[in-house]
């Protein structure tokens, strides 16, 4: 909208300027003899009246040449270039074209009006003029030629991320002009780096279409298994937004340090310009994955850190909250207080970051989950895209289908916000099922309803969808009579 308005304004301005200059030229050419006579009458022979009129004509022709060059520039580089190549020509190329075209036109016009003056000789023989010009334009010409070599070499383009300069500046290239490279840093400042400076410095280029990698460091205690740490971090990082799915992240030990085992994770980005955000997200994912997997970041070994190990999953003092949570889950309503307490003791608490997958469709599973805090959604994969089937809130449960039937997980369950879940395993559930036949029945109804929801969205027709079928499948699987 703004762009089209500014184009209209420019065209209008251009039209008005052209009309004015053409009118002025018409008047000057028509009244040239009268003007010459007037000047002669007023000023005598020196300077000659013809010279003054010719100089005026040259000025007007110069302005017309300027307008013509601008129009040609916009037509060739703005329009034709954009139509053919899909982007506008670099500013430097446009400027070089304008300067060369204008100089040629100006020389032709000068020769026409002042044939007796030898311009070439004026420039070539005037050594002093050359020295003065050379000194005055030293930096400018340096930048100009460095700019030309940058354009010819094309080591980077608009949109690439580059790091350049003695005090390194990193940012996205916005423009390459005849004087400088303009980059926008990640703090949204614009930095101009002279072409001649850039030509002398090493430049690190991360091209836009290229798979560029980043390294993020972390550490663990010496007691944590490297194989487990590497696996946990790799899986956590590969799921983060903007981490390329084309290459699996690499996690490796960087150093066996004084206080910790030091690792680095190398991952590739879809959009390198967002590497700051992605690095931060990767660190966040590592923290959550560590928490779930029971891995530990290392403290300095000089600090004596005495810690009583809590039961896996449960934090001290929150057993009551978990009993309360489980007692409020509708399918557990028939359980006695003692049985709910047993389930709470067996429950393992996990924490997930927003966007992390809690369970993945197709995986085997022998536990179910209750949402303790937060929210999750149930998703089906459809042609590479995921579609949400249901959203589950605090007190809702999921993962029961695989637990009670032994089949693979039917859907993905993804955390919508930071979510804590309580995981209840096969053994704990078996004890409860044996003494509560009602529980099996109410479960079979809920599972039938959920399966119906899935069948409506995807092809799960092979699985039993009737409560009676599910009931007998559960009993068979758990060896109940
Ligand atoms: P499970 O198959 O073990 O793993 C995926 C879980 O998503 C599944 O168990 C159910 O708990 C849950 N699920 C599947 N379909 C629905 C649905 N329609 N509504 C709510 N939850 C569902």
Coordinates of C-alpha atoms and ligand atoms in Angstrom, one line a residue:
X1 CA 0.0 0.0 0.0
X2 CA 2.7 2.5 1.1
X3 CA 5.0 1.2 -1.6
X4 CA 2.5 1.8 -4.4
X5 CA 1.7 5.3 -3.0
X6 CA 5.4 6.2 -3.0
X7 CA 5.7 4.9 -6.6
X8 CA 2.7 7.0 -7.7
X9 CA 4.2 10.1 -5.9
X10 CA 7.6 9.5 -7.6
X11 CA 6.0 9.1 -11.0
X12 CA 4.0 12.3 -10.5
X13 CA 7.1 14.3 -9.4
X14 CA 9.0 12.9 -12.3
X15 CA 6.2 13.9 -14.8
X16 CA 6.0 17.5 -13.3
X17 CA 9.9 17.9 -13.4
X18 CA 10.0 16.6 -17.1
X19 CA 7.2 18.9 -18.2
X20 CA 8.8 21.9 -16.5
X21 CA 12.2 21.3 -18.0
X22 CA 10.8 20.7 -21.5
X23 CA 8.8 23.9 -21.3
X24 CA 11.9 25.8 -20.1
X25 CA 13.9 24.3 -23.0
X26 CA 11.2 25.2 -25.6
X27 CA 11.1 28.8 -24.3
X28 CA 14.9 29.1 -24.3
X29 CA 15.3 27.7 -27.8
X30 CA 12.4 29.9 -29.1
X31 CA 13.7 33.1 -27.6
X32 CA 17.5 32.3 -27.9
X33 CA 18.1 35.1 -30.6
X34 CA 16.2 37.7 -28.5
X35 CA 18.0 36.7 -25.3
X36 CA 21.4 36.9 -27.1
X37 CA 20.5 40.4 -28.4
X38 CA 19.5 41.6 -24.9
X39 CA 22.7 40.2 -23.3
X40 CA 24.8 41.8 -26.0
X41 CA 23.1 45.1 -25.4
X42 CA 23.6 45.0 -21.6
X43 CA 27.0 43.3 -21.2
X44 CA 28.9 44.0 -24.4
X45 CA 31.2 41.5 -26.0
X46 CA 32.8 39.9 -22.8
X47 CA 31.8 37.3 -22.0
X48 CA 30.2 36.6 -25.3
X49 CA 26.4 36.4 -25.3
X50 CA 26.4 33.1 -27.3
X51 CA 28.6 31.5 -24.6
X52 CA 26.1 32.4 -21.9
X53 CA 23.1 31.2 -23.9
X54 CA 24.9 28.0 -24.8
X55 CA 25.8 27.5 -21.1
X56 CA 22.1 27.9 -20.2
X57 CA 21.2 25.4 -22.9
X58 CA 23.8 23.0 -21.6
X59 CA 22.3 23.2 -18.1
X60 CA 18.9 22.4 -19.4
X61 CA 20.2 19.5 -21.6
X62 CA 22.1 18.3 -18.6
X63 CA 18.8 18.2 -16.5
X64 CA 17.0 16.4 -19.4
X65 CA 19.9 13.9 -19.6
X66 CA 19.6 13.3 -15.8
X67 CA 15.9 12.7 -16.0
X68 CA 16.4 10.4 -19.0
X69 CA 19.1 8.3 -17.2
X70 CA 16.8 8.0 -14.1
X71 CA 13.9 6.8 -16.3
X72 CA 16.2 4.3 -18.1
X73 CA 17.6 3.1 -14.7
X74 CA 14.1 2.4 -13.3
X75 CA 13.0 0.8 -16.5
X76 CA 16.0 -1.5 -16.9
X77 CA 17.0 -2.3 -13.3
X78 CA 13.7 -1.8 -11.4
X79 CA 11.2 -3.3 -13.8
X80 CA 13.0 -5.6 -16.4
X81 CA 15.5 -7.0 -13.9
X82 CA 12.7 -7.7 -11.3
X83 CA 10.5 -9.4 -14.0
X84 CA 13.4 -11.5 -15.3
X85 CA 15.3 -12.4 -12.1
X86 CA 12.6 -11.7 -9.4
X87 CA 14.6 -9.1 -7.5
X88 CA 15.9 -5.5 -8.0
X89 CA 19.4 -5.0 -9.3
X90 CA 22.0 -4.1 -6.6
X91 CA 22.2 -0.4 -5.8
X92 CA 25.9 -0.3 -6.8
X93 CA 25.2 -1.6 -10.3
X94 CA 22.4 1.0 -10.7
X95 CA 24.7 3.8 -9.6
X96 CA 27.5 2.8 -11.9
X97 CA 25.1 2.7 -14.8
X98 CA 23.7 6.2 -13.9
X99 CA 27.2 7.7 -13.6
X100 CA 28.5 6.2 -16.9
X101 CA 25.3 7.0 -18.9
X102 CA 25.1 10.6 -17.5
X103 CA 28.8 11.3 -18.2
X104 CA 28.5 10.1 -21.8
X105 CA 25.4 12.2 -22.4
X106 CA 27.0 15.2 -20.8
X107 CA 30.1 14.9 -22.9
X108 CA 28.1 14.7 -26.1
X109 CA 26.0 17.7 -25.1
X110 CA 29.1 19.7 -24.1
X111 CA 30.8 18.9 -27.4
X112 CA 27.7 20.0 -29.3
X113 CA 27.5 23.4 -27.6
X114 CA 31.2 24.0 -27.2
X115 CA 32.9 22.2 -30.1
X116 CA 36.0 24.5 -29.7
X117 CA 36.7 23.2 -26.1
X118 CA 38.7 20.0 -26.0
X119 CA 37.4 18.4 -22.8
X120 CA 39.6 15.2 -23.2
X121 CA 42.8 17.3 -23.3
X122 CA 41.6 19.3 -20.3
X123 CA 41.3 16.2 -18.2
X124 CA 44.4 14.4 -19.5
X125 CA 46.8 17.3 -19.4
X126 CA 45.8 18.8 -16.1
X127 CA 48.1 17.0 -13.8
X128 CA 47.3 19.3 -10.8
X129 CA 43.6 18.7 -11.4
X130 CA 44.3 14.9 -11.4
X131 CA 46.3 15.1 -8.1
X132 CA 43.7 17.2 -6.4
X133 CA 40.8 14.9 -7.5
X134 CA 42.8 11.8 -6.6
X135 CA 43.5 13.0 -3.1
X136 CA 40.0 14.2 -2.5
X137 CA 38.4 11.1 -3.7
X138 CA 40.9 8.6 -2.3
X139 CA 38.5 7.0 0.2
X140 CA 35.5 7.4 -1.9
X141 CA 37.2 5.7 -4.9
X142 CA 38.6 3.0 -2.6
X143 CA 35.1 2.2 -1.4
X144 CA 33.7 2.4 -4.9
X145 CA 36.2 -0.1 -6.4
X146 CA 36.0 -2.4 -3.4
X147 CA 32.2 -2.3 -3.9
X148 CA 32.6 -3.2 -7.5
X149 CA 34.8 -6.1 -6.7
X150 CA 32.3 -7.2 -4.0
X151 CA 29.5 -7.1 -6.6
X152 CA 31.6 -9.0 -9.1
X153 CA 32.8 -11.7 -6.6
X154 CA 29.4 -11.9 -4.9
X155 CA 30.7 -13.6 -1.7
X156 CA 27.3 -12.8 0.0
X157 CA 23.9 -11.4 -0.9
X158 CA 21.1 -9.4 0.6
X159 CA 19.5 -11.5 3.3
X160 CA 22.6 -13.5 4.2
X161 CA 24.0 -13.3 7.8
X162 CA 27.6 -12.0 7.9
X163 CA 30.2 -11.3 10.6
X164 CA 32.7 -8.6 9.6
X165 CA 35.1 -6.1 11.0
X166 CA 37.9 -5.9 13.6
X167 CA 35.3 -5.6 16.3
X168 CA 33.1 -8.1 14.8
X169 CA 29.6 -7.0 13.8
X170 CA 27.0 -9.7 13.0
X171 CA 23.8 -9.1 11.2
X172 CA 21.6 -9.6 8.1
X173 CA 22.8 -7.8 5.0
X174 CA 20.2 -5.2 3.9
X175 CA 22.0 -3.4 1.2
X176 CA 25.4 -3.1 -0.6
X177 CA 25.9 0.4 -2.0
X178 CA 28.8 2.0 -3.7
X179 CA 30.1 3.2 -0.3
X180 CA 29.2 0.6 2.3
X181 CA 27.6 -2.7 3.3
X182 CA 24.5 -2.1 5.4
X183 CA 23.7 -4.8 8.0
X184 CA 21.0 -5.0 10.6
X185 CA 22.3 -6.5 13.8
X186 CA 20.3 -8.7 16.1
X187 CA 19.7 -5.8 18.4
X188 CA 18.0 -4.1 15.4
X189 CA 20.8 -1.5 14.9
X190 CA 22.0 -0.6 11.4
X191 CA 25.8 -0.9 11.0
X192 CA 27.5 0.5 7.9
X193 CA 30.8 -1.1 7.0
X194 CA 32.9 0.7 4.4
X195 CA 33.5 -1.5 1.3
X196 CA 37.2 -0.9 1.5
X197 CA 37.3 -1.9 5.2
X198 CA 35.3 -5.0 4.4
X199 CA 37.6 -5.9 1.5
X200 CA 40.5 -6.0 3.9
X201 CA 38.8 -8.0 6.7
X202 CA 37.9 -11.6 6.9
X203 CA 34.1 -12.0 6.5
X204 CA 32.2 -14.9 7.8
X205 CA 29.2 -15.6 5.6
X206 CA 26.2 -17.7 6.5
X207 CA 24.2 -17.8 3.2
X208 CA 20.4 -17.7 3.4
X209 CA 19.7 -20.9 1.5
X210 CA 22.5 -22.8 3.2
X211 CA 22.1 -25.2 6.2
X212 CA 24.1 -23.3 8.7
X213 CA 25.0 -24.9 12.0
X214 CA 25.3 -23.7 15.6
X215 CA 27.0 -25.0 18.7
X216 CA 25.5 -24.9 22.2
X217 CA 27.4 -26.1 25.2
X218 CA 26.2 -27.8 28.4
X219 CA 27.6 -30.0 31.1
X220 CA 26.7 -32.9 33.3
X221 CA 27.9 -34.5 36.5
X222 CA 30.5 -37.3 36.1
X223 CA 27.9 -39.7 37.6
X224 CA 25.5 -39.2 34.6
X225 CA 25.9 -41.6 31.7
X226 CA 27.3 -40.0 28.5
X227 CA 25.2 -42.4 26.3
X228 CA 22.0 -41.4 28.1
X229 CA 22.9 -37.7 28.2
X230 CA 23.7 -37.7 24.5
X231 CA 20.5 -39.5 23.6
X232 CA 18.3 -37.3 25.8
X233 CA 19.7 -34.0 24.4
X234 CA 19.7 -35.1 20.8
X235 CA 16.0 -36.0 21.0
X236 CA 15.1 -32.8 22.9
X237 CA 17.0 -30.6 20.4
X238 CA 15.7 -32.1 17.2
X239 CA 12.2 -31.2 18.1
X240 CA 12.8 -27.5 18.8
X241 CA 11.4 -25.0 16.3
X242 CA 13.7 -23.8 13.5
X243 CA 16.1 -26.8 14.1
X244 CA 16.3 -28.4 10.6
X245 CA 14.8 -31.8 10.2
X246 CA 17.2 -32.6 7.3
X247 CA 20.2 -33.3 9.6
X248 CA 20.1 -35.0 13.0
X249 CA 21.8 -32.9 15.7
X250 CA 25.1 -34.1 16.9
X251 CA 25.9 -34.3 20.6
X252 CA 29.5 -35.0 21.7
X253 CA 31.8 -34.7 24.6
X254 CA 33.9 -31.6 24.2
X255 CA 36.1 -31.9 27.3
X256 CA 36.4 -33.9 30.5
X257 CA 36.5 -30.8 32.7
X258 CA 37.5 -30.2 36.3
X259 CA 34.0 -30.0 37.5
X260 CA 31.9 -31.7 34.9
X261 CA 31.7 -33.6 31.6
X262 CA 31.5 -30.9 29.0
X263 CA 29.4 -31.4 25.9
X264 CA 28.5 -29.5 22.8
X265 CA 25.4 -30.0 20.7
X266 CA 25.7 -29.1 17.0
X267 CA 22.5 -28.4 15.2
X268 CA 21.4 -27.0 11.8
X269 CA 18.9 -24.2 11.4
X270 CA 16.2 -23.6 8.8
X271 CA 16.4 -19.8 9.3
X272 CA 19.9 -18.8 10.4
X273 CA 18.8 -15.2 11.0
X274 CA 16.9 -16.4 14.1
X275 CA 19.9 -18.3 15.7
X276 CA 19.7 -16.3 19.0
X277 CA 16.1 -17.4 19.7
X278 CA 16.9 -20.9 18.6
X279 CA 20.0 -21.2 20.8
X280 CA 17.8 -20.1 23.7
X281 CA 15.1 -22.5 22.9
X282 CA 17.6 -25.4 22.6
X283 CA 19.0 -24.5 26.1
X284 CA 15.5 -24.5 27.5
X285 CA 14.7 -27.9 25.9
X286 CA 17.9 -29.3 27.4
X287 CA 16.9 -28.1 30.9
X288 CA 13.5 -29.7 30.6
X289 CA 14.8 -33.0 29.1
X290 CA 17.4 -33.1 31.9
X291 CA 14.7 -32.7 34.5
X292 CA 12.6 -35.5 33.1
X293 CA 15.5 -37.9 32.6
X294 CA 17.0 -37.3 36.1
X295 CA 20.2 -35.9 34.6
X296 CA 22.1 -33.1 36.5
X297 CA 24.0 -30.0 35.5
X298 CA 27.3 -29.9 37.3
X299 CA 28.0 -27.6 40.2
X300 CA 31.6 -26.6 40.9
X301 CA 33.1 -29.6 42.7
X302 CA 34.5 -27.2 45.4
X303 CA 30.9 -26.7 46.6
X304 CA 30.0 -29.5 48.9
X305 CA 26.5 -30.2 47.8
X306 CA 24.7 -32.6 50.2
X307 CA 21.4 -33.7 48.9
X308 CA 19.0 -36.4 50.0
X309 CA 17.7 -38.1 46.9
X310 CA 13.9 -37.7 46.6
X311 CA 11.9 -40.7 45.3
X312 CA 12.0 -40.7 41.5
X313 CA 9.5 -38.2 40.1
X314 CA 8.1 -37.0 43.4
X315 CA 9.3 -34.0 45.2
X316 CA 9.3 -34.1 49.0
X317 CA 6.1 -32.7 50.5
X318 CA 3.9 -32.9 47.4
X319 CA 2.6 -36.5 47.9
X320 CA -0.6 -35.0 49.3
X321 CA -1.3 -32.9 46.1
X322 CA -0.8 -36.0 44.0
X323 CA -3.2 -38.1 46.0
X324 CA -5.7 -35.2 45.7
X325 CA -5.2 -35.0 42.0
X326 CA -5.7 -38.7 41.4
X327 CA -8.7 -38.9 43.7
X328 CA -10.3 -36.2 41.5
X329 CA -9.9 -38.3 38.3
X330 CA -13.3 -39.7 37.4
X331 CA -12.2 -43.2 36.5
X332 CA -10.4 -43.5 39.8
X333 CA -13.5 -42.6 41.8
X334 CA -14.3 -46.2 42.7
X335 CA -10.9 -46.7 44.4
X336 CA -10.5 -46.7 48.1
X337 CA -8.3 -44.0 49.8
X338 CA -5.6 -46.6 50.3
X339 CA -5.6 -47.7 46.7
X340 CA -5.4 -44.1 45.5
X341 CA -2.5 -43.6 47.9
X342 CA -0.7 -46.6 46.4
X343 CA -1.2 -45.2 42.9
X344 CA 0.1 -41.8 44.0
X345 CA 3.2 -43.5 45.5
X346 CA 3.9 -45.3 42.2
X347 CA 3.2 -42.2 40.1
X348 CA 6.3 -40.6 38.5
X349 CA 6.1 -36.9 37.9
X350 CA 7.5 -35.4 34.6
X351 CA 7.6 -31.9 33.4
X352 CA 7.4 -30.8 29.7
X353 CA 8.1 -27.6 27.9
X354 CA 5.4 -26.0 25.7
X355 CA 5.5 -27.7 22.3
X356 CA 7.2 -30.9 23.6
X357 CA 5.8 -34.3 22.7
X358 CA 4.8 -36.4 25.7
X359 CA 3.9 -39.5 23.7
X360 CA 4.3 -40.2 20.0
X361 CA 1.9 -42.2 17.8
X362 CA 3.2 -45.6 16.9
X363 CA 5.5 -45.9 19.9
X364 CA 5.0 -48.9 22.3
X365 CA 3.6 -47.8 25.7
X366 CA 3.0 -49.4 29.1
X367 CA 1.9 -46.5 31.2
X368 CA -0.8 -43.9 31.3
X369 CA -0.7 -40.2 32.3
X370 CA -2.8 -37.8 34.4
X371 CA -2.4 -34.1 33.6
X372 CA -1.3 -32.6 37.0
X373 CA -0.7 -29.0 35.9
X374 CA -1.0 -27.4 32.4
X375 CA -2.7 -28.6 29.2
X376 CA -2.0 -31.1 26.4
X377 CA -3.5 -31.7 23.0
X378 CA -4.1 -35.0 21.2
X379 CA -3.0 -34.9 17.6
X380 CA -3.1 -37.1 14.6
X381 CA -0.5 -36.9 11.8
X382 CA -2.1 -36.3 8.4
X383 CA 0.1 -36.0 5.3
X384 CA 3.0 -34.5 7.3
X385 CA 0.7 -32.1 9.2
X386 CA -0.8 -32.6 12.6
X387 CA -4.5 -32.2 13.3
X388 CA -5.8 -31.7 16.9
X389 CA -8.4 -34.2 18.0
X390 CA -8.9 -33.2 21.6
X391 CA -7.5 -30.9 24.3
X392 CA -7.0 -32.3 27.8
X393 CA -6.8 -30.2 31.0
X394 CA -5.8 -30.7 34.6
X395 CA -7.3 -33.9 36.0
X396 CA -7.8 -35.5 32.5
X397 CA -5.9 -38.7 31.6
X398 CA -4.3 -40.1 28.4
X399 CA -2.2 -43.0 27.2
X400 CA -4.7 -45.5 28.6
X401 CA -5.2 -47.2 25.2
X402 CA -1.7 -48.6 24.8
X403 CA -1.5 -49.4 28.5
X404 CA -4.7 -51.4 28.6
X405 CA -4.5 -53.1 25.3
X406 CA -0.8 -53.5 24.6
X407 CA -1.2 -51.8 21.1
X408 CA 1.0 -49.0 20.0
X409 CA 0.1 -45.4 20.9
X410 CA -2.7 -44.2 18.7
X411 CA -1.9 -40.5 18.6
X412 CA 0.6 -37.8 19.5
X413 CA 0.1 -36.0 22.8
X414 CA 1.8 -32.6 22.9
X415 CA 2.2 -30.1 25.8
X416 CA 0.4 -26.8 25.0
X417 CA 2.1 -25.0 27.9
X418 CA 4.5 -26.0 30.6
X419 CA 2.8 -29.2 31.8
X420 CA 3.4 -31.6 34.6
X421 CA 2.1 -35.1 34.2
X422 CA 1.8 -38.1 36.5
X423 CA 2.9 -41.4 34.9
X424 CA 1.3 -44.6 36.2
X425 CA 2.8 -47.8 35.0
X426 CA 1.5 -51.2 34.2
X427 CA 2.3 -52.9 37.5
X428 CA 0.6 -50.3 39.6
X429 CA -2.5 -50.3 37.4
X430 CA -2.7 -54.1 37.4
X431 CA -3.1 -54.3 41.2
X432 CA -5.9 -51.8 41.1
X433 CA -7.7 -53.4 38.2
X434 CA -7.8 -56.8 39.9
X435 CA -9.8 -55.5 42.9
X436 CA -12.0 -53.0 40.9
X437 CA -13.9 -54.6 38.0
X438 CA -16.0 -51.4 37.7
X439 CA -12.9 -49.5 36.8
X440 CA -12.3 -51.8 33.8
X441 CA -15.8 -51.3 32.6
X442 CA -15.8 -47.5 32.9
X443 CA -12.4 -47.4 31.2
X444 CA -13.7 -49.5 28.3
X445 CA -16.6 -47.0 27.7
X446 CA -14.2 -44.0 27.7
X447 CA -11.8 -45.8 25.4
X448 CA -14.6 -46.7 23.0
X449 CA -15.7 -43.1 22.9
X450 CA -12.1 -41.8 22.3
X451 CA -11.5 -44.5 19.6
X452 CA -14.7 -43.4 17.9
X453 CA -13.3 -39.9 17.8
X454 CA -10.1 -41.2 16.2
X455 CA -11.9 -43.4 13.7
X456 CA -13.9 -40.4 12.6
X457 CA -10.6 -38.6 11.8
X458 CA -8.4 -41.5 10.6
X459 CA -8.3 -45.1 9.5
X460 CA -8.4 -47.0 12.7
X461 CA -11.2 -49.3 11.7
X462 CA -9.1 -52.4 12.4
X463 CA -9.1 -51.7 16.1
X464 CA -12.2 -52.7 18.2
X465 CA -14.5 -49.8 18.7
X466 CA -17.2 -51.4 20.8
X467 CA -17.0 -51.2 24.7
X468 CA -17.5 -54.9 25.0
X469 CA -14.7 -55.7 22.6
X470 CA -12.4 -53.3 24.5
X471 CA -13.4 -54.8 27.8
X472 CA -12.5 -58.3 26.8
X473 CA -9.2 -57.0 25.2
X474 CA -8.3 -55.3 28.5
X475 CA -9.1 -58.4 30.5
X476 CA -7.2 -60.6 28.2
X477 CA -4.2 -58.3 28.3
X478 CA -4.1 -58.1 32.1
X479 CA -5.0 -61.7 32.6
X480 CA -8.2 -60.8 34.5
X481 CA -11.2 -63.2 34.7
Ligands
LIG1 P1 -2.7 -44.0 23.6 O1 -3.2 -44.7 22.3 O2 -2.0 -44.9 24.6 O3 -1.8 -42.8 23.2 C1 -2.4 -41.7 22.6 C2 -3.5 -41.2 23.5 O4 -4.3 -40.1 23.1 C3 -4.5 -42.3 23.7 O5 -4.0 -43.4 24.3 C4 -5.7 -41.6 24.4 O6 -5.4 -41.5 25.8 C5 -5.6 -40.2 23.8 N1 -6.6 -40.0 22.8 C6 -6.8 -40.6 21.6 N2 -7.9 -40.2 21.0 C7 -8.5 -39.4 21.9 C8 -9.7 -38.6 21.8 N3 -10.6 -38.6 20.8 N4 -10.0 -37.8 22.9 C9 -9.2 -37.7 23.9 N5 -8.0 -38.4 24.0 C10 -7.7 -39.2 23.0

